[in-house]
GROMACS .gro file of C-alpha atoms in nm:
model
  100
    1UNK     CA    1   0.000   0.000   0.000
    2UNK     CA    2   0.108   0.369  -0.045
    3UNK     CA    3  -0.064   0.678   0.118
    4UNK     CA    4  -0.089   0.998  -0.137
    5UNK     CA    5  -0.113   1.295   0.160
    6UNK     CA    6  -0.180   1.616   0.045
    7UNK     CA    7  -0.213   2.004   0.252
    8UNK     CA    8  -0.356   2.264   0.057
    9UNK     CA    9  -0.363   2.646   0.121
   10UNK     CA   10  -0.703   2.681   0.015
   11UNK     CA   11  -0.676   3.087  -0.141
   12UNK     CA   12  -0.858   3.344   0.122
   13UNK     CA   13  -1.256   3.348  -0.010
   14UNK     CA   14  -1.239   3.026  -0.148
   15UNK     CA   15  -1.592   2.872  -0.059
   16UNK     CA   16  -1.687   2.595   0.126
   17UNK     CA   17  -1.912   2.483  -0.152
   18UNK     CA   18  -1.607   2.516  -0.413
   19UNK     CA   19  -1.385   2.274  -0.152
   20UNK     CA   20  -1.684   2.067  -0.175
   21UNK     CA   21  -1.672   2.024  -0.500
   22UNK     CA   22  -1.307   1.954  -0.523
   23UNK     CA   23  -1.341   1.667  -0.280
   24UNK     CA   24  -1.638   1.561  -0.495
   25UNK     CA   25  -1.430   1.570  -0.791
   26UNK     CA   26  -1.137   1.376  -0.649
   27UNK     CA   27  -1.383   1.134  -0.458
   28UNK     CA   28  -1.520   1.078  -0.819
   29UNK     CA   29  -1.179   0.950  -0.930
   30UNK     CA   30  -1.225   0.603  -0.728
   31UNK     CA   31  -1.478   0.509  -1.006
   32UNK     CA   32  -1.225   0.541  -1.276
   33UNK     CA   33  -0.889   0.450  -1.157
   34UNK     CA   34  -0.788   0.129  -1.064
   35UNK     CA   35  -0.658   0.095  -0.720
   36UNK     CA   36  -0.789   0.364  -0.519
   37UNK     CA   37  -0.832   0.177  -0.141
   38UNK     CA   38  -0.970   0.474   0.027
   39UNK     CA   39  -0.975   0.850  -0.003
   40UNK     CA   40  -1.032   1.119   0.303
   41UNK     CA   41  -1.093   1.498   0.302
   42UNK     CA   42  -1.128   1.742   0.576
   43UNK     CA   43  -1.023   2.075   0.707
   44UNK     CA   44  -0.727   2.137   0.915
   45UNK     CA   45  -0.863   2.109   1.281
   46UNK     CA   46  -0.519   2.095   1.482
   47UNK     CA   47  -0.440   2.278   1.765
   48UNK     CA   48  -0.100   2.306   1.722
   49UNK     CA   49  -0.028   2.592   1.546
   50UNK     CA   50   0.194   2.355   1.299
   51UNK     CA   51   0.000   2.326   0.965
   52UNK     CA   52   0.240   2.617   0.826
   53UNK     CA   53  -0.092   2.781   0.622
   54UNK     CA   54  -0.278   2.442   0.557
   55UNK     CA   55  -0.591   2.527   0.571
   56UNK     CA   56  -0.718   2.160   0.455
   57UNK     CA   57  -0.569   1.810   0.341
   58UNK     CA   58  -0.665   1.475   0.193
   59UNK     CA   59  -0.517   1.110   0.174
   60UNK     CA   60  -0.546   0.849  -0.114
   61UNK     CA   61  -0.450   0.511  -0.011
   62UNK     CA   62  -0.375   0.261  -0.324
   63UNK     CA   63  -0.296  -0.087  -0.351
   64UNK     CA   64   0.030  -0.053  -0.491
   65UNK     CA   65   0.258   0.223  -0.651
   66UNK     CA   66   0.193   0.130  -1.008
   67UNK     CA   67  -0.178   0.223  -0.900
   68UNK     CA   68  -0.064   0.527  -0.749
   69UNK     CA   69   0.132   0.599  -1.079
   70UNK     CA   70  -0.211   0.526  -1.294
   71UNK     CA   71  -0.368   0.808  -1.080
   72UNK     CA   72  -0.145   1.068  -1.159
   73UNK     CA   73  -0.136   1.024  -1.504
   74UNK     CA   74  -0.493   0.936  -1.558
   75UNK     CA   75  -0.660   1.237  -1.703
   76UNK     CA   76  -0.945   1.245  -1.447
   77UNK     CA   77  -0.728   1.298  -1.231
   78UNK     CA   78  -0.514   1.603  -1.402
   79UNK     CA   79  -0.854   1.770  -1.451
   80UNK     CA   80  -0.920   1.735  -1.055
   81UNK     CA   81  -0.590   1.841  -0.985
   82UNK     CA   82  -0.646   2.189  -1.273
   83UNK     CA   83  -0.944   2.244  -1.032
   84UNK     CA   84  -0.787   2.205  -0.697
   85UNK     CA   85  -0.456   2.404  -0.847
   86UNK     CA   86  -0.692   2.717  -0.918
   87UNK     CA   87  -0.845   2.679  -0.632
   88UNK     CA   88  -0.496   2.695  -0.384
   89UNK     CA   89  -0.305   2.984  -0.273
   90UNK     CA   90  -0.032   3.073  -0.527
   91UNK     CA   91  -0.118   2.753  -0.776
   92UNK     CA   92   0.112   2.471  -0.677
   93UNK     CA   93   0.325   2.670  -0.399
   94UNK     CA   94  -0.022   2.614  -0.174
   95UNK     CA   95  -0.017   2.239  -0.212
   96UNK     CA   96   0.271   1.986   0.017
   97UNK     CA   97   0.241   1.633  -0.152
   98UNK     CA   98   0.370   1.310   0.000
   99UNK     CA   99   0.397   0.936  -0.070
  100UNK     CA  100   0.460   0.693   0.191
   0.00000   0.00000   0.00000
């Protein structure tokens, strides 16, 4: 198994209903890429004052990294990603991605 973690910077006056939609879109992707385990979303709730501007994050878990590899190069998935990129504080910079 690998775990896909990603924190996002969600940009100031992004609305709940377009993070919504974002997870909706990514959630979408376990119906077309082989692999997916499980997926979770939710907004940064720690108290510890360590989330360096994360405002939210999410987790894909796949069965193996050659399923992880199908996901990023699927084109569901680059279309989720377009939407989550615009939706991020300074495109990319607002996003921390890692595999474990």
């Amino acid at each position: 198994m690998i775990r896909h973690v990603v924190l996002c910077r969600f940009a100031e006056g992004t609305s709940e209903a377009e993070i919504a939609g974002i997870w909706a879109a990514l959630a979408a992707l376990r119906d077309v890429v082989p692999g997916i385990v499980e997926m979770r979303f939710g907004a940064n709730v720690s108290p510890e004052g360590l989330a360096r501007g994360a405002t939210h994050a999410f987790t894909v878990d796949f069965e193996s990294v050659a399923a992880r590899d199908g996901y990023l190069r699927h084109p569901a998935h680059r279309a989720a990603g377009e939407r989550l990129v615009a939706a991020v504080e300074g495109g990319v910079e607002g996003l921390v991605v890692v595999d474990f």
